[in-house]
Tab-separated table of C-alpha atoms in Angstrom:
chain	number	residue	atom	x	y	z
A	1	MET	CA	-70.153	-0.831	-70.088
A	2	ARG	CA	-72.479	-3.999	-71.491
A	3	ALA	CA	-70.094	-6.015	-68.959
A	4	LEU	CA	-71.049	-3.654	-66.064
A	5	LEU	CA	-75.158	-3.914	-67.113
A	6	ALA	CA	-74.858	-7.662	-67.468
A	7	ALA	CA	-73.617	-7.459	-63.545
A	8	PHE	CA	-76.519	-5.042	-62.722
A	9	ALA	CA	-79.093	-7.272	-64.778
A	10	LEU	CA	-77.734	-10.827	-63.373
A	11	LEU	CA	-77.199	-9.727	-59.461
A	12	THR	CA	-80.227	-6.940	-59.079
A	13	VAL	CA	-84.026	-5.909	-59.918
A	14	LEU	CA	-83.121	-3.476	-62.231
A	15	PRO	CA	-84.914	-4.218	-65.792
A	16	LEU	CA	-81.550	-4.624	-67.653
A	17	GLY	CA	-82.984	-7.893	-69.472
A	18	ARG	CA	-81.839	-7.009	-72.693
A	19	ALA	CA	-79.663	-9.823	-74.703
A	20	PHE	CA	-76.041	-10.079	-73.516
A	21	ALA	CA	-73.368	-11.452	-75.864
A	22	PRO	CA	-71.195	-14.463	-73.919
A	23	GLU	CA	-68.224	-12.574	-73.437
A	24	ASP	CA	-70.194	-9.936	-71.787
A	25	LEU	CA	-71.450	-12.341	-69.225
A	26	LYS	CA	-68.031	-13.758	-68.646
A	27	GLY	CA	-66.982	-9.911	-68.015
A	28	ALA	CA	-69.793	-9.260	-65.896
A	29	SER	CA	-68.110	-11.258	-62.855
A	30	ALA	CA	-65.535	-8.263	-62.918
A	31	PHE	CA	-67.715	-5.877	-61.799
A	32	PHE	CA	-69.993	-8.016	-59.329
A	33	PRO	CA	-68.404	-6.149	-56.226
A	34	LEU	CA	-69.661	-2.860	-57.915
A	35	VAL	CA	-72.828	-3.940	-57.876
A	36	GLY	CA	-72.842	-4.842	-54.389
A	37	TYR	CA	-71.510	-1.495	-53.467
A	38	ALA	CA	-74.213	-0.060	-55.143
A	39	LEU	CA	-76.751	-2.384	-52.862
A	40	GLY	CA	-74.848	-1.204	-49.907
A	41	GLY	CA	-74.706	2.197	-50.389
A	42	LEU	CA	-78.253	2.302	-50.601
A	43	LEU	CA	-78.679	0.030	-47.123
A	44	ALA	CA	-76.057	2.510	-45.616
A	45	LEU	CA	-77.922	5.386	-46.170
A	46	ALA	CA	-81.165	3.921	-45.393
A	47	SER	CA	-79.307	2.875	-41.910
A	48	LEU	CA	-79.436	6.547	-40.827
A	49	LEU	CA	-83.447	6.819	-41.074
A	50	PRO	CA	-83.992	8.447	-37.356
A	51	LEU	CA	-86.475	4.889	-36.250
A	52	PRO	CA	-86.208	2.414	-33.202
A	53	PRO	CA	-83.439	-0.500	-34.199
A	54	GLY	CA	-86.171	-3.220	-34.526
A	55	LEU	CA	-88.174	-1.698	-36.800
A	56	LEU	CA	-85.026	0.018	-38.916
A	57	GLY	CA	-83.466	-3.211	-39.036
A	58	ALA	CA	-86.418	-5.246	-40.291
A	59	LEU	CA	-87.042	-2.131	-43.233
A	60	LEU	CA	-82.838	-2.703	-43.886
A	61	LEU	CA	-83.724	-6.621	-44.332
A	62	ALA	CA	-86.762	-5.847	-46.966
A	63	LEU	CA	-84.432	-3.467	-48.396
A	64	TRP	CA	-81.970	-5.958	-49.250
A	65	LEU	CA	-84.593	-8.551	-50.627
A	66	ALA	CA	-86.201	-6.639	-52.251
A	67	LEU	CA	-82.925	-4.706	-54.395
A	68	THR	CA	-81.947	-7.946	-55.089
A	69	GLY	CA	-85.734	-9.613	-56.289
A	70	PHE	CA	-85.009	-12.338	-53.452
A	71	LEU	CA	-82.383	-13.684	-56.061
A	72	HIS	CA	-80.020	-14.678	-53.390
A	73	LEU	CA	-82.869	-15.929	-50.787
A	74	ASP	CA	-84.211	-18.293	-53.427
A	75	GLY	CA	-80.875	-19.770	-54.306
A	76	LEU	CA	-80.831	-20.584	-50.628
A	77	LEU	CA	-83.778	-22.075	-50.307
A	78	ASP	CA	-83.828	-24.211	-53.058
A	79	THR	CA	-80.146	-25.284	-51.967
A	80	ALA	CA	-81.421	-26.207	-48.461
A	81	ASP	CA	-83.609	-28.382	-49.919
A	82	ALA	CA	-81.469	-29.991	-52.165
A	83	LEU	CA	-78.401	-30.561	-50.535
A	84	LEU	CA	-79.546	-31.286	-46.781
A	85	GLY	CA	-81.427	-34.513	-45.587
A	86	ALA	CA	-80.486	-37.997	-47.185
A	87	LYS	CA	-81.349	-38.216	-51.486
A	88	PRO	CA	-79.516	-39.647	-54.149
A	89	ARG	CA	-77.601	-36.924	-56.147
A	90	GLU	CA	-80.517	-37.545	-59.355
A	91	LYS	CA	-83.223	-36.969	-56.646
A	92	ARG	CA	-81.136	-33.323	-55.449
A	93	LEU	CA	-80.981	-32.300	-58.677
A	94	ALA	CA	-84.132	-32.908	-59.841
A	95	ILE	CA	-84.944	-30.823	-56.354
A	96	LEU	CA	-82.889	-27.603	-57.640
A	97	LYS	CA	-85.424	-27.285	-60.570
A	98	ASP	CA	-88.530	-28.102	-58.916
A	99	PRO	CA	-90.172	-24.243	-57.797
A	100	HIS	CA	-91.645	-25.694	-54.418
A	101	LEU	CA	-90.295	-25.687	-51.329
A	102	GLY	CA	-89.911	-28.549	-48.538
A	103	ALA	CA	-89.100	-28.565	-45.101
A	104	PHE	CA	-85.615	-27.648	-45.044
A	105	ALA	CA	-86.152	-24.384	-47.138
A	106	PHE	CA	-88.669	-23.377	-44.723
A	107	GLY	CA	-86.315	-24.164	-41.869
A	108	VAL	CA	-83.492	-23.054	-43.090
A	109	GLY	CA	-85.117	-19.843	-44.464
A	110	GLY	CA	-86.525	-19.109	-41.353
A	111	LEU	CA	-83.509	-19.062	-39.190
A	112	TYR	CA	-81.783	-16.896	-42.582
A	113	LEU	CA	-84.288	-14.295	-41.994
A	114	LEU	CA	-84.817	-14.214	-37.922
A	115	LEU	CA	-80.932	-13.716	-37.822
A	116	LYS	CA	-79.943	-11.231	-40.786
A	117	GLY	CA	-83.111	-9.075	-39.053
A	118	GLN	CA	-81.564	-9.590	-35.871
A	119	ALA	CA	-78.090	-8.842	-36.901
A	120	LEU	CA	-79.320	-5.653	-38.415
A	121	ALA	CA	-81.449	-4.792	-35.632
A	122	LEU	CA	-77.483	-3.972	-34.306
A	123	LEU	CA	-77.500	-1.165	-36.588
A	124	PRO	CA	-74.024	-1.951	-37.910
A	125	GLU	CA	-71.966	1.122	-39.322
A	126	PRO	CA	-72.856	2.385	-42.252
A	127	LEU	CA	-69.344	1.920	-43.703
A	128	PHE	CA	-69.708	-2.057	-43.071
A	129	LEU	CA	-72.678	-2.124	-45.181
A	130	LEU	CA	-71.664	-0.677	-47.881
A	131	LEU	CA	-68.647	-3.110	-48.232
A	132	LEU	CA	-70.332	-5.996	-46.999
A	133	PRO	CA	-72.291	-6.934	-50.060
A	134	GLY	CA	-69.627	-6.051	-52.363
A	135	PHE	CA	-67.296	-8.468	-50.649
A	136	ALA	CA	-70.132	-11.304	-50.541
A	137	ARG	CA	-70.092	-11.045	-54.402
A	138	PHE	CA	-66.381	-11.434	-54.732
A	139	ALA	CA	-66.311	-14.499	-52.293
A	140	PHE	CA	-67.910	-17.472	-54.086
A	141	LEU	CA	-66.385	-16.626	-57.684
A	142	PRO	CA	-62.751	-18.430	-56.730
A	143	PHE	CA	-64.926	-21.655	-56.086
A	144	LEU	CA	-67.088	-20.693	-59.200
A	145	GLN	CA	-63.546	-20.933	-61.734
A	146	ARG	CA	-62.105	-23.832	-59.378
A	147	TYR	CA	-64.732	-25.993	-58.641
A	148	PRO	CA	-66.855	-28.421	-61.694
A	149	LEU	CA	-70.612	-27.324	-62.146
A	150	ALA	CA	-73.053	-29.664	-61.245
A	151	HIS	CA	-74.954	-28.821	-64.513
A	152	GLN	CA	-74.931	-25.783	-67.386
A	153	GLY	CA	-77.086	-23.023	-66.617
A	154	MET	CA	-76.397	-19.528	-65.574
A	155	ALA	CA	-73.083	-20.322	-63.318
A	156	ALA	CA	-71.752	-21.944	-66.886
A	157	LEU	CA	-72.635	-18.363	-68.652
A	158	VAL	CA	-70.382	-16.227	-66.284
A	159	ARG	CA	-67.593	-18.683	-65.228
A	160	GLY	CA	-64.051	-17.810	-66.703
A	161	GLY	CA	-64.505	-14.492	-66.255
A	162	PRO	CA	-61.428	-12.348	-64.508
A	163	LEU	CA	-60.734	-12.647	-60.947
A	164	LEU	CA	-58.241	-10.227	-59.942
A	165	PRO	CA	-60.342	-7.026	-60.651
A	166	PRO	CA	-63.170	-8.035	-58.654
A	167	PHE	CA	-60.476	-9.024	-55.946
A	168	LEU	CA	-59.021	-5.602	-56.122
A	169	LEU	CA	-62.237	-3.864	-55.503
A	170	ALA	CA	-63.408	-6.338	-53.142
A	171	LEU	CA	-60.201	-6.130	-50.612
A	172	PRO	CA	-61.167	-3.165	-48.488
A	173	PHE	CA	-63.654	-5.152	-46.776
A	174	PRO	CA	-60.882	-7.950	-45.290
A	175	ILE	CA	-58.724	-5.258	-44.682
A	176	LEU	CA	-61.302	-3.096	-42.458
A	177	TYR	CA	-63.093	-5.876	-41.233
A	178	PRO	CA	-60.846	-9.210	-41.288
A	179	GLY	CA	-62.676	-11.241	-38.700
A	180	PRO	CA	-66.575	-10.789	-39.917
A	181	ALA	CA	-64.539	-11.460	-43.906
A	182	LEU	CA	-63.095	-14.265	-42.641
A	183	LEU	CA	-66.113	-15.877	-41.628
A	184	ALA	CA	-67.911	-14.584	-44.950
A	185	PHE	CA	-65.459	-16.305	-46.973
A	186	LEU	CA	-65.670	-19.574	-44.986
A	187	ALA	CA	-69.189	-19.616	-45.224
A	188	ALA	CA	-68.911	-19.780	-48.993
A	189	TYR	CA	-66.273	-22.447	-49.062
A	190	GLY	CA	-68.847	-24.166	-46.665
A	191	VAL	CA	-71.757	-24.517	-49.024
A	192	ALA	CA	-69.259	-24.868	-51.933
A	193	ARG	CA	-67.941	-27.908	-50.083
A	194	LEU	CA	-71.017	-29.402	-49.478
A	195	ALA	CA	-72.493	-28.855	-52.643
A	196	LEU	CA	-69.246	-30.667	-54.440
A	197	ALA	CA	-70.028	-33.481	-52.177
A	198	ARG	CA	-73.529	-34.235	-52.642
A	199	ILE	CA	-74.124	-33.051	-56.408
A	200	GLY	CA	-70.570	-33.067	-57.740
A	201	GLY	CA	-70.323	-29.204	-58.072
A	202	LEU	CA	-71.984	-25.745	-58.289
A	203	THR	CA	-75.234	-24.283	-59.916
A	204	GLY	CA	-76.626	-20.878	-59.946
A	205	ASP	CA	-78.568	-22.003	-56.456
A	206	VAL	CA	-75.794	-22.889	-55.001
A	207	LEU	CA	-73.937	-19.624	-56.004
A	208	GLY	CA	-77.326	-17.710	-54.805
A	209	ALA	CA	-76.898	-19.403	-51.324
A	210	MET	CA	-72.940	-18.786	-51.261
A	211	VAL	CA	-73.640	-14.715	-51.358
A	212	ALA	CA	-76.875	-15.467	-48.928
A	213	LEU	CA	-74.916	-17.132	-46.358
A	214	SER	CA	-71.339	-14.770	-46.969
A	215	GLU	CA	-73.498	-11.761	-46.021
A	216	LEU	CA	-75.438	-13.517	-43.127
A	217	ALA	CA	-72.070	-14.795	-41.563
A	218	GLY	CA	-70.320	-11.333	-41.820
A	219	LEU	CA	-73.196	-9.696	-40.225
A	220	LEU	CA	-72.687	-12.138	-37.668
A	221	GLY	CA	-69.429	-11.551	-37.230
A	222	TYR	CA	-69.634	-8.082	-37.055
A	223	ALA	CA	-71.745	-8.701	-34.136
A	224	LEU	CA	-69.278	-10.665	-32.457
A	225	TRP	CA	-66.230	-8.300	-32.959
A	226	SER	CA	-68.559	-5.563	-31.648
A	227	ALA	CA	-69.471	-7.027	-28.367
A	228	LEU	CA	-65.284	-8.103	-28.102
A	229	ARG	CA	-64.902	-4.196	-28.503
A	230	ALA	CA	-67.322	-3.752	-26.161
């Protein structure tokens, strides 16, 4: 139970900031997809509101960001500033610890919000909205277990947890939506490879960027999949 609470404390805005033991934090990764399903369930319910598509898409985006405390968006912005452009490794690592935003953060963040909002305005089916956040919170775990860490931080606290339970929890999404699932996984892989090449490994911010871009890639994959079915 404490590992489950730790998972919600790490990935949502819920006020569960109690002191967790190291084994609770490592075990939390087993429940990451369940956290995603809780978020996705609220998104799926909100998607049923009788609102115009554009307004409903904006509402879903706001709800998605708010429920996570903007955690993954913050990781995406910091990662964009650190990994993009020509900089030495030491400068990239320093940028990850700098709370200020640069041009790459504004550019990537603006495009991310625009694309995600437009994809949500297409009103994906509620089942898709339920399952995607759960899969996105599994997609980065294989890379967290395999790739080195650029520095010790929150990523180090959850590294080493079980991989099979979250894989089984996340499995319904690739079974039902194989195309979007592949794109979501490839997005996580691309961020991990770029981080490995430019800062020597993963960080908590990089993991947040992997979740954010996995979700976006899954939504864009759904839009493409829907267009091909039409």
